[in-house]
PDB file of C-alpha atoms in Angstrom:
ATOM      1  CA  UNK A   1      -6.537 -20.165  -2.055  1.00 54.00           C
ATOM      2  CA  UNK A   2      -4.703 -20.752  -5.471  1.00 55.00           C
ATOM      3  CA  UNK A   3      -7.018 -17.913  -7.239  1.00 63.00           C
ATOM      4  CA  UNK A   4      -5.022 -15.471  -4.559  1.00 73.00           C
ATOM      5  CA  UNK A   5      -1.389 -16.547  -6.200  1.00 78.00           C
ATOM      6  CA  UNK A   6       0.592 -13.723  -6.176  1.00 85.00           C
ATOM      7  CA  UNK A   7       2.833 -13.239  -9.480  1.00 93.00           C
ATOM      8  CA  UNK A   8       6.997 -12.695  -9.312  1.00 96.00           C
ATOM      9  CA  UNK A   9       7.349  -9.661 -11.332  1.00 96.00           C
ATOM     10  CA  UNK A  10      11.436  -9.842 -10.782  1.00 97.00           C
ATOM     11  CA  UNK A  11      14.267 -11.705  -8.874  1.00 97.00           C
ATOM     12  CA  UNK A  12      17.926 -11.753  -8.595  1.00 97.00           C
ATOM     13  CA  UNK A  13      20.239 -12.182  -5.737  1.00 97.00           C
ATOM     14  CA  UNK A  14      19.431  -9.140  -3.813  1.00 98.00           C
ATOM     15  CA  UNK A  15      15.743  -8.624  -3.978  1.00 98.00           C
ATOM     16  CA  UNK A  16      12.404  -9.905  -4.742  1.00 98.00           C
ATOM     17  CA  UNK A  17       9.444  -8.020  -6.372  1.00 98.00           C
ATOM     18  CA  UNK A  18       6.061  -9.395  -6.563  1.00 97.00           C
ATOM     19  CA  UNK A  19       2.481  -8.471  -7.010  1.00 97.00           C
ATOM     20  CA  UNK A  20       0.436  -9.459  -4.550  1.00 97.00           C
ATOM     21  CA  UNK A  21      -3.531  -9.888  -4.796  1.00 95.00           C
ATOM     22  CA  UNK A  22      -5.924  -8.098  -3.033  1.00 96.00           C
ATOM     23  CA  UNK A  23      -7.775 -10.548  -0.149  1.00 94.00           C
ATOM     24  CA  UNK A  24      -3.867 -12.207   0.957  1.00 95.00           C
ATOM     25  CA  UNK A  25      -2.493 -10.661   4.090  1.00 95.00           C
ATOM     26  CA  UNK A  26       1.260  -9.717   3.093  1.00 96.00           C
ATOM     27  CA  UNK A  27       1.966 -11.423   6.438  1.00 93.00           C
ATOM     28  CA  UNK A  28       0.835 -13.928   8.679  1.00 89.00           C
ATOM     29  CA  UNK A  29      -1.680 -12.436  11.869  1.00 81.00           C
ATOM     30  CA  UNK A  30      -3.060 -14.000  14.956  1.00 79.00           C
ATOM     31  CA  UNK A  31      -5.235 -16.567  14.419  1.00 74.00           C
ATOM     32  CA  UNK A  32      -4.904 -20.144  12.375  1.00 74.00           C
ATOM     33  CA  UNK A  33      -7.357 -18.795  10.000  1.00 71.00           C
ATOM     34  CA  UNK A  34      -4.911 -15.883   9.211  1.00 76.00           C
ATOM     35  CA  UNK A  35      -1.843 -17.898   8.532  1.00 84.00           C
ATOM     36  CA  UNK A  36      -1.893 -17.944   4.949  1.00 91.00           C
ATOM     37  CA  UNK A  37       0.337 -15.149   3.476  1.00 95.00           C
ATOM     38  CA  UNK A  38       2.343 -13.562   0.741  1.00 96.00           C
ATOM     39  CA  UNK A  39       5.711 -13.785   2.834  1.00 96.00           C
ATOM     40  CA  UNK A  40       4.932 -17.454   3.745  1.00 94.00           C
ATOM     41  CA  UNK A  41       3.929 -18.121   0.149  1.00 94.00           C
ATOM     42  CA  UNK A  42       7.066 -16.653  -1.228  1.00 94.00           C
ATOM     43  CA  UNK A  43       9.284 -18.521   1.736  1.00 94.00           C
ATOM     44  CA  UNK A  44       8.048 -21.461   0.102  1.00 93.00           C
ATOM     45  CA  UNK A  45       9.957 -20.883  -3.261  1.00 94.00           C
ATOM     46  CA  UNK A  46      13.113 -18.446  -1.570  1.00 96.00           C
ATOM     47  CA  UNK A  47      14.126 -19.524   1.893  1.00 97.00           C
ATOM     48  CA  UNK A  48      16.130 -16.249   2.292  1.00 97.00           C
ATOM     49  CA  UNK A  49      13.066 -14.460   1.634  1.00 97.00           C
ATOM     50  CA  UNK A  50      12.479 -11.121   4.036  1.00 97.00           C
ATOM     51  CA  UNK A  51       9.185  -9.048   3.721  1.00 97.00           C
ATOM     52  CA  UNK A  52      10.170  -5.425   3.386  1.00 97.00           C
ATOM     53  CA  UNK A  53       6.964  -3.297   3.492  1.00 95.00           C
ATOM     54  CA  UNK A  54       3.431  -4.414   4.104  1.00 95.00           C
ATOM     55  CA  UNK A  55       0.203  -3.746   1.542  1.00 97.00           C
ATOM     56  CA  UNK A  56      -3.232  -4.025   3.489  1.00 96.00           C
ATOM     57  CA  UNK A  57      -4.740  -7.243   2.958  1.00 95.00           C
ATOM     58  CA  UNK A  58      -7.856  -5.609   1.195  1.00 96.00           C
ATOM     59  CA  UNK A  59      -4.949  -3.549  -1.438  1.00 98.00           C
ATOM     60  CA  UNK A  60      -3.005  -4.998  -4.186  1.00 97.00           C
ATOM     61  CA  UNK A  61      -0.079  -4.597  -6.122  1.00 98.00           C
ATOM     62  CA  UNK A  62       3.800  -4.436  -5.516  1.00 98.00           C
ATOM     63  CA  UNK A  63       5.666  -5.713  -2.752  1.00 98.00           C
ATOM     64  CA  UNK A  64       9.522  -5.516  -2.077  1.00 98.00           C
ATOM     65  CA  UNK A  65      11.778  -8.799  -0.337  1.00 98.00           C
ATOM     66  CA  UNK A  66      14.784  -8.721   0.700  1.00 98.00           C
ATOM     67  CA  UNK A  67      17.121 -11.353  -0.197  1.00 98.00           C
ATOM     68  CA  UNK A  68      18.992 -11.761   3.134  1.00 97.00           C
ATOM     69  CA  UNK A  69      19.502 -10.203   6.426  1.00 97.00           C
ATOM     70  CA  UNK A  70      22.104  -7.778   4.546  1.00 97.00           C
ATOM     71  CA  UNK A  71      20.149  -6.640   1.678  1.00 98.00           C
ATOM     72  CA  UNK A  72      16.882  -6.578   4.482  1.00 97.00           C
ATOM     73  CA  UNK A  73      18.971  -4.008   6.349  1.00 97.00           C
ATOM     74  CA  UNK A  74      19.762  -2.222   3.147  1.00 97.00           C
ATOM     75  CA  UNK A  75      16.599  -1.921   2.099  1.00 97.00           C
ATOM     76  CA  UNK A  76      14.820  -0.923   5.141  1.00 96.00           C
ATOM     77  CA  UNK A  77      17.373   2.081   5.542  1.00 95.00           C
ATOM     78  CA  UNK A  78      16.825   3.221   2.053  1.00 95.00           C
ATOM     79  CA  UNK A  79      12.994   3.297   3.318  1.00 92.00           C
ATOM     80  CA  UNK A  80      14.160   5.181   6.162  1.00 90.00           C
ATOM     81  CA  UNK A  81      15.333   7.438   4.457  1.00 91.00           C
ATOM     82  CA  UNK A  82      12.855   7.921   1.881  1.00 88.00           C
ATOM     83  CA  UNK A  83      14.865   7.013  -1.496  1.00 91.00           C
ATOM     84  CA  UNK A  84      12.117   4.404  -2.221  1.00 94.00           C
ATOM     85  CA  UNK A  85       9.545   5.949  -4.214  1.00 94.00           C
ATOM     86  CA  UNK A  86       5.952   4.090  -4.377  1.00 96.00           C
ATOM     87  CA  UNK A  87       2.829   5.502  -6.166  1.00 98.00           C
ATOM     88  CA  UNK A  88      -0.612   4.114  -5.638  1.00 98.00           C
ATOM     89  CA  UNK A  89      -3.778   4.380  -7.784  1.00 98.00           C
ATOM     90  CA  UNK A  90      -7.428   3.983  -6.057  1.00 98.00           C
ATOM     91  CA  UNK A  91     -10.880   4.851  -6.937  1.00 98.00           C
ATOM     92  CA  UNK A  92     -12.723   7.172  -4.674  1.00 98.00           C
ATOM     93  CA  UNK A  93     -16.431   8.197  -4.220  1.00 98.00           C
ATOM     94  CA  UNK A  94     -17.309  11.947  -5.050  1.00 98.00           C
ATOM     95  CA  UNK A  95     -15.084  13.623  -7.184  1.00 98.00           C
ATOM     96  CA  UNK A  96     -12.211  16.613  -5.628  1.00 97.00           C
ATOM     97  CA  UNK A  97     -12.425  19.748  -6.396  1.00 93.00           C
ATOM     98  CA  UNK A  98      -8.849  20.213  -7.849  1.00 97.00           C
ATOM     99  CA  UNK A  99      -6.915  18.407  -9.790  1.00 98.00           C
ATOM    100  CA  UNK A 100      -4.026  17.691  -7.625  1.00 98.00           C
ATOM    101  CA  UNK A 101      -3.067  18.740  -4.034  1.00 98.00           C
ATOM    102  CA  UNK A 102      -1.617  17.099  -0.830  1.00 98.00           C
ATOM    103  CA  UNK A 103      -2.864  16.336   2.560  1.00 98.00           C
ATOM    104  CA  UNK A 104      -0.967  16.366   5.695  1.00 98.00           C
ATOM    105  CA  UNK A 105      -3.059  15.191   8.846  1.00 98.00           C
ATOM    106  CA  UNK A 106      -1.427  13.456  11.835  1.00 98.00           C
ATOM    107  CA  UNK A 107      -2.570  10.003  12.556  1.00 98.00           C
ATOM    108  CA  UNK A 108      -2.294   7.308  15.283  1.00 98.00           C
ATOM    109  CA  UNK A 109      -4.672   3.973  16.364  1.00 97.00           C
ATOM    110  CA  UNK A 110      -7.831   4.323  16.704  1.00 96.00           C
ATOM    111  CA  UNK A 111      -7.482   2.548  20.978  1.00 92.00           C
ATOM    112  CA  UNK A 112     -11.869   1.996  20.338  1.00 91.00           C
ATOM    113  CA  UNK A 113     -11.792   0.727  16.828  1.00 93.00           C
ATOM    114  CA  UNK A 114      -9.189  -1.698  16.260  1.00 91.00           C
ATOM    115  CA  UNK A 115      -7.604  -1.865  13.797  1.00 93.00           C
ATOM    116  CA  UNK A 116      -9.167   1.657  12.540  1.00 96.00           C
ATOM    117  CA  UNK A 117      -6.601   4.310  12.628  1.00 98.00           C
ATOM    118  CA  UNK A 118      -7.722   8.357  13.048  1.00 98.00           C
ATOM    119  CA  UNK A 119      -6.709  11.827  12.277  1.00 98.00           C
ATOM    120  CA  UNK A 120      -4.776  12.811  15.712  1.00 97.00           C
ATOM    121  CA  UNK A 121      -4.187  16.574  15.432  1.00 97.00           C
ATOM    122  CA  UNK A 122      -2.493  16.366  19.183  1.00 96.00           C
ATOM    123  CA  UNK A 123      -0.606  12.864  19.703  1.00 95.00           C
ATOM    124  CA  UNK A 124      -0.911  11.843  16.125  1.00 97.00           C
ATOM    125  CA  UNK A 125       2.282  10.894  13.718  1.00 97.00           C
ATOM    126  CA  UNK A 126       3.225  13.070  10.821  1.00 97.00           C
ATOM    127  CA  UNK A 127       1.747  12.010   7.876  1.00 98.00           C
ATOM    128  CA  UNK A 128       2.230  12.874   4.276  1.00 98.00           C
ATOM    129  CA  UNK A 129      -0.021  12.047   0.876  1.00 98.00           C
ATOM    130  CA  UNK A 130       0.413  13.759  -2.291  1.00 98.00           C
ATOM    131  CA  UNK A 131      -2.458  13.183  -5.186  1.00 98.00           C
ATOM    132  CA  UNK A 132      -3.395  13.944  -8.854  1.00 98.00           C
ATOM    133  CA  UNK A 133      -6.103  13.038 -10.513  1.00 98.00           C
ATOM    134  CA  UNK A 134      -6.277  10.644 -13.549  1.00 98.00           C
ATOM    135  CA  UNK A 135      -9.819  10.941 -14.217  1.00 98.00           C
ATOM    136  CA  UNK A 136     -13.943  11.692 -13.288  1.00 98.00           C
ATOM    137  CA  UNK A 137     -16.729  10.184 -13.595  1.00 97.00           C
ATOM    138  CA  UNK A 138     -20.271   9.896 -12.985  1.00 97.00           C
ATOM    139  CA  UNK A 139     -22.526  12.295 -10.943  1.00 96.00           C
ATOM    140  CA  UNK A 140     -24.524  12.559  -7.319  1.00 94.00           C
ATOM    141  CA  UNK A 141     -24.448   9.844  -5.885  1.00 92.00           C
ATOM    142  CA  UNK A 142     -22.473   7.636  -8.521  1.00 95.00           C
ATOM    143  CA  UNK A 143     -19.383  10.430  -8.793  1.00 98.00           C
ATOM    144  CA  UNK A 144     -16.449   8.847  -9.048  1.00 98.00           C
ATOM    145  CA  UNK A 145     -12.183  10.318  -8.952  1.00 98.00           C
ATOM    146  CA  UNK A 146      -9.433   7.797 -10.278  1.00 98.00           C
ATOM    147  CA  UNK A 147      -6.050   9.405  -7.927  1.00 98.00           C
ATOM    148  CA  UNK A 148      -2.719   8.867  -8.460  1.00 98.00           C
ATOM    149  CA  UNK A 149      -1.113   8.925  -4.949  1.00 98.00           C
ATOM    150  CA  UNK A 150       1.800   9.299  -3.368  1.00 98.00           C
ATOM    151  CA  UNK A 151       2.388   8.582  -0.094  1.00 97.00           C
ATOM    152  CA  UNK A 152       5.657  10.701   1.523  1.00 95.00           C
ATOM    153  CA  UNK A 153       5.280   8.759   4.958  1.00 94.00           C
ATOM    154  CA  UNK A 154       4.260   5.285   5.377  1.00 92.00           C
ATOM    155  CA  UNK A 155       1.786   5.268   8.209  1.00 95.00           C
ATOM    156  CA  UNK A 156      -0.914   2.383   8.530  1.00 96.00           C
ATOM    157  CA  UNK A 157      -4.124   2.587   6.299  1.00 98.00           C
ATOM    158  CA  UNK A 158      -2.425   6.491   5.473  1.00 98.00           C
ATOM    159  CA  UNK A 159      -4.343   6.405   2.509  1.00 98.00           C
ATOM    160  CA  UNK A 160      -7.152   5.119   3.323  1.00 98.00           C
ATOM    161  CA  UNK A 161      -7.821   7.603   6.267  1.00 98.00           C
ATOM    162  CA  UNK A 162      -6.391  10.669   4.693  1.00 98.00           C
ATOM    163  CA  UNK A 163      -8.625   9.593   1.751  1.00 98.00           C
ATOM    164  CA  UNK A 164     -11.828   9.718   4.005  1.00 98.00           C
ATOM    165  CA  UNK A 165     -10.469  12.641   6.493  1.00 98.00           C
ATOM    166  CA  UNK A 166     -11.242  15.232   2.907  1.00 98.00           C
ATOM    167  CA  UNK A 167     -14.605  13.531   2.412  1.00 98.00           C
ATOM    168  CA  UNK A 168     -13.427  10.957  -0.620  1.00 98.00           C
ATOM    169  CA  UNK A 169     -13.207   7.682   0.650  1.00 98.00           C
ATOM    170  CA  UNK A 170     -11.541   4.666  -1.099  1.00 98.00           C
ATOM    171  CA  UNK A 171     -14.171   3.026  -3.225  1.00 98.00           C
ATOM    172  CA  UNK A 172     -14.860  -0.635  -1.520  1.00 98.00           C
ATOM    173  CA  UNK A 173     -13.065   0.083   1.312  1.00 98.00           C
ATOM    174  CA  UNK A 174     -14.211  -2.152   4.101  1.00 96.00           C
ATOM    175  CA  UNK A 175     -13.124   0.064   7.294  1.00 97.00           C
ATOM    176  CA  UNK A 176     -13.729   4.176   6.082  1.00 98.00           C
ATOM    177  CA  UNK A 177     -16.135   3.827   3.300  1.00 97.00           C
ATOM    178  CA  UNK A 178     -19.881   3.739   3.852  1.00 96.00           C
ATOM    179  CA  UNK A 179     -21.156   0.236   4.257  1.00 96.00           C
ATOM    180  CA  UNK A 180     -22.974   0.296   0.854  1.00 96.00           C
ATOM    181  CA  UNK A 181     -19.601   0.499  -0.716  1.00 97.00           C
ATOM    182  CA  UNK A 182     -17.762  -2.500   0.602  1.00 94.00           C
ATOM    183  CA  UNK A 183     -20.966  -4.478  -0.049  1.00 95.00           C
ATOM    184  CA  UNK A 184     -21.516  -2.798  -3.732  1.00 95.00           C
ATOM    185  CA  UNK A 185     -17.896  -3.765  -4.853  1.00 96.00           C
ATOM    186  CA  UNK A 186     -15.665  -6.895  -5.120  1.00 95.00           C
ATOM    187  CA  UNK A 187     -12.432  -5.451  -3.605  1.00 97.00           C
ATOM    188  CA  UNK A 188     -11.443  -2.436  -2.065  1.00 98.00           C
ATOM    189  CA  UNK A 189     -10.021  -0.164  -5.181  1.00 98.00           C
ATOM    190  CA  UNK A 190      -6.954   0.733  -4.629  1.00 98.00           C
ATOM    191  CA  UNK A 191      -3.675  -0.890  -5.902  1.00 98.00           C
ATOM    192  CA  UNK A 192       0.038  -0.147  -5.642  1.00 98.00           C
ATOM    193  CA  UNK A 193       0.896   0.600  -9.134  1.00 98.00           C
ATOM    194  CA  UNK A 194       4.682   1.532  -8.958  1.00 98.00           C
ATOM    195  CA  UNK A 195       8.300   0.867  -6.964  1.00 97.00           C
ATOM    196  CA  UNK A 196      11.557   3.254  -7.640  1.00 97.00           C
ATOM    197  CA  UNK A 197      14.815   2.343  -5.642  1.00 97.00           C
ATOM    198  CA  UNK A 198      18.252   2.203  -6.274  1.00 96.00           C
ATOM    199  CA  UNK A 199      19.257  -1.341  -6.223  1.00 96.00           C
ATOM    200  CA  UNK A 200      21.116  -2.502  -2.969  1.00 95.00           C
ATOM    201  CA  UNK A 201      23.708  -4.482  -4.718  1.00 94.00           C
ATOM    202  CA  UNK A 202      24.419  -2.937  -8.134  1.00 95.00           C
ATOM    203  CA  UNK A 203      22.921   0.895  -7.059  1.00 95.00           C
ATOM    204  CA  UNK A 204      21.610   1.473 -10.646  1.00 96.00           C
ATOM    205  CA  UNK A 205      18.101   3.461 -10.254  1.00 96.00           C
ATOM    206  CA  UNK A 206      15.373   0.423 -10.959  1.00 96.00           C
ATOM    207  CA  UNK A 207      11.525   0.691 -11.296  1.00 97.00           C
ATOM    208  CA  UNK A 208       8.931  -1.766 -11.385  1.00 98.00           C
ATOM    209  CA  UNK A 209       5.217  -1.324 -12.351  1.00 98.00           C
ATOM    210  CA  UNK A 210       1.958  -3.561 -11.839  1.00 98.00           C
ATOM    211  CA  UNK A 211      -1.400  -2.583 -14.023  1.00 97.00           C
ATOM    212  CA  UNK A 212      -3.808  -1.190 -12.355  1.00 97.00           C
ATOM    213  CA  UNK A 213      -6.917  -4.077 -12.374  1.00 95.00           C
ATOM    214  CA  UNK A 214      -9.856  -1.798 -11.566  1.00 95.00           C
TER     215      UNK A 214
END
């Protein structure tokens, strides 16, 4: 799938930043339809390639490698321990009431809906997503909230779910929005827009940044 060609935004010794597309799994999954990846694609070109952090196949935007078993184990503690910051932007249905906020609602798999993930007040992880919104528009029906977010915690689909626990799901969204919207829209909106770490090798503070294409 050439058309899902993800772009190298940077690359040295230590690390790898791309952008990848929305549709391309950031890794490969069961199946031999489902082989096709972002890590594999980018193995291809660095053998020492080593997939960091994972985007949702339906989400797009910036991805971290590791150069390396040492700089993998570098930059998966500095995840640990929270000094890598991302940001996200998405399009929502309905538009918030405030203009920014947080929401902090416990999640964990959903063991009926694979791969769904739910709000688990009792057995569910901590999760963390801060937001601020960028812009509204439309009414009713057609209302519409561009978010900046910020996920604190990096649980799977996070966003997504926390999105459509408050009543505002990701527009497109194949999983938590209403049907209409995944068949209404080309792509589930919502993109990862922004990547601040210290760098493993030189530790000078670097950011990266990917335009938003929605």
């Amino acid at each position: 799938m050439p058309h899902l060609a993800p772009a190298i935004l940077h690359a040295d010794d230590a690390l790898i930043v791309t952008v990848k597309p929305a549709g391309l799994l950031s890794m490969p999954a069961r199946g031999e339809d489902r082989q096709d990846s972002l890590e594999g694609r980018l193995r291809a070109l660095y053998a020492d390639a080593r997939l960091v952090h994972r985007l949702d196949m339906a989400t797009s935007g910036l991805v971290l490698f590791a150069r390396g078993p040492e700089m993998l184990r570098r930059l998966n503690l500095a995840f640990e321990q929270r000094v890598i910051g991302k940001q996200y932007c998405a399009l929502v249905h309905g538009h918030l009431a405030t203009d920014s906020g947080e929401i902090a609602l416990p999640l964990a798999a959903d063991p009926d809906n694979n791969p769904r993930q739910r709000v688990d007040l009792a057995n569910g992880r901590r999760a963390l997503t801060r937001w601020r919104v960028l812009a509204r528009s439309g009414e009713g029906e057609s209302a519409l909230t561009r978010l900046e977010l910020k996920p604190v915690t990096g649980r799977t689909h996070q966003l997504r779910v926390h999105l459509m626990s408050i009543g505002h799901p990701i527009v497109g969204d194949p999983l938590y929005a209403p049907p209409a919207s995944a068949a209404g829209h080309p792509r589930m909106y919502l993109h990862a827009a922004s990547l601040a770490l210290i760098h493993p090798q030189t530790r000078v503070p670097a950011c990266f940044e990917s335009a938003v294409p929605f």
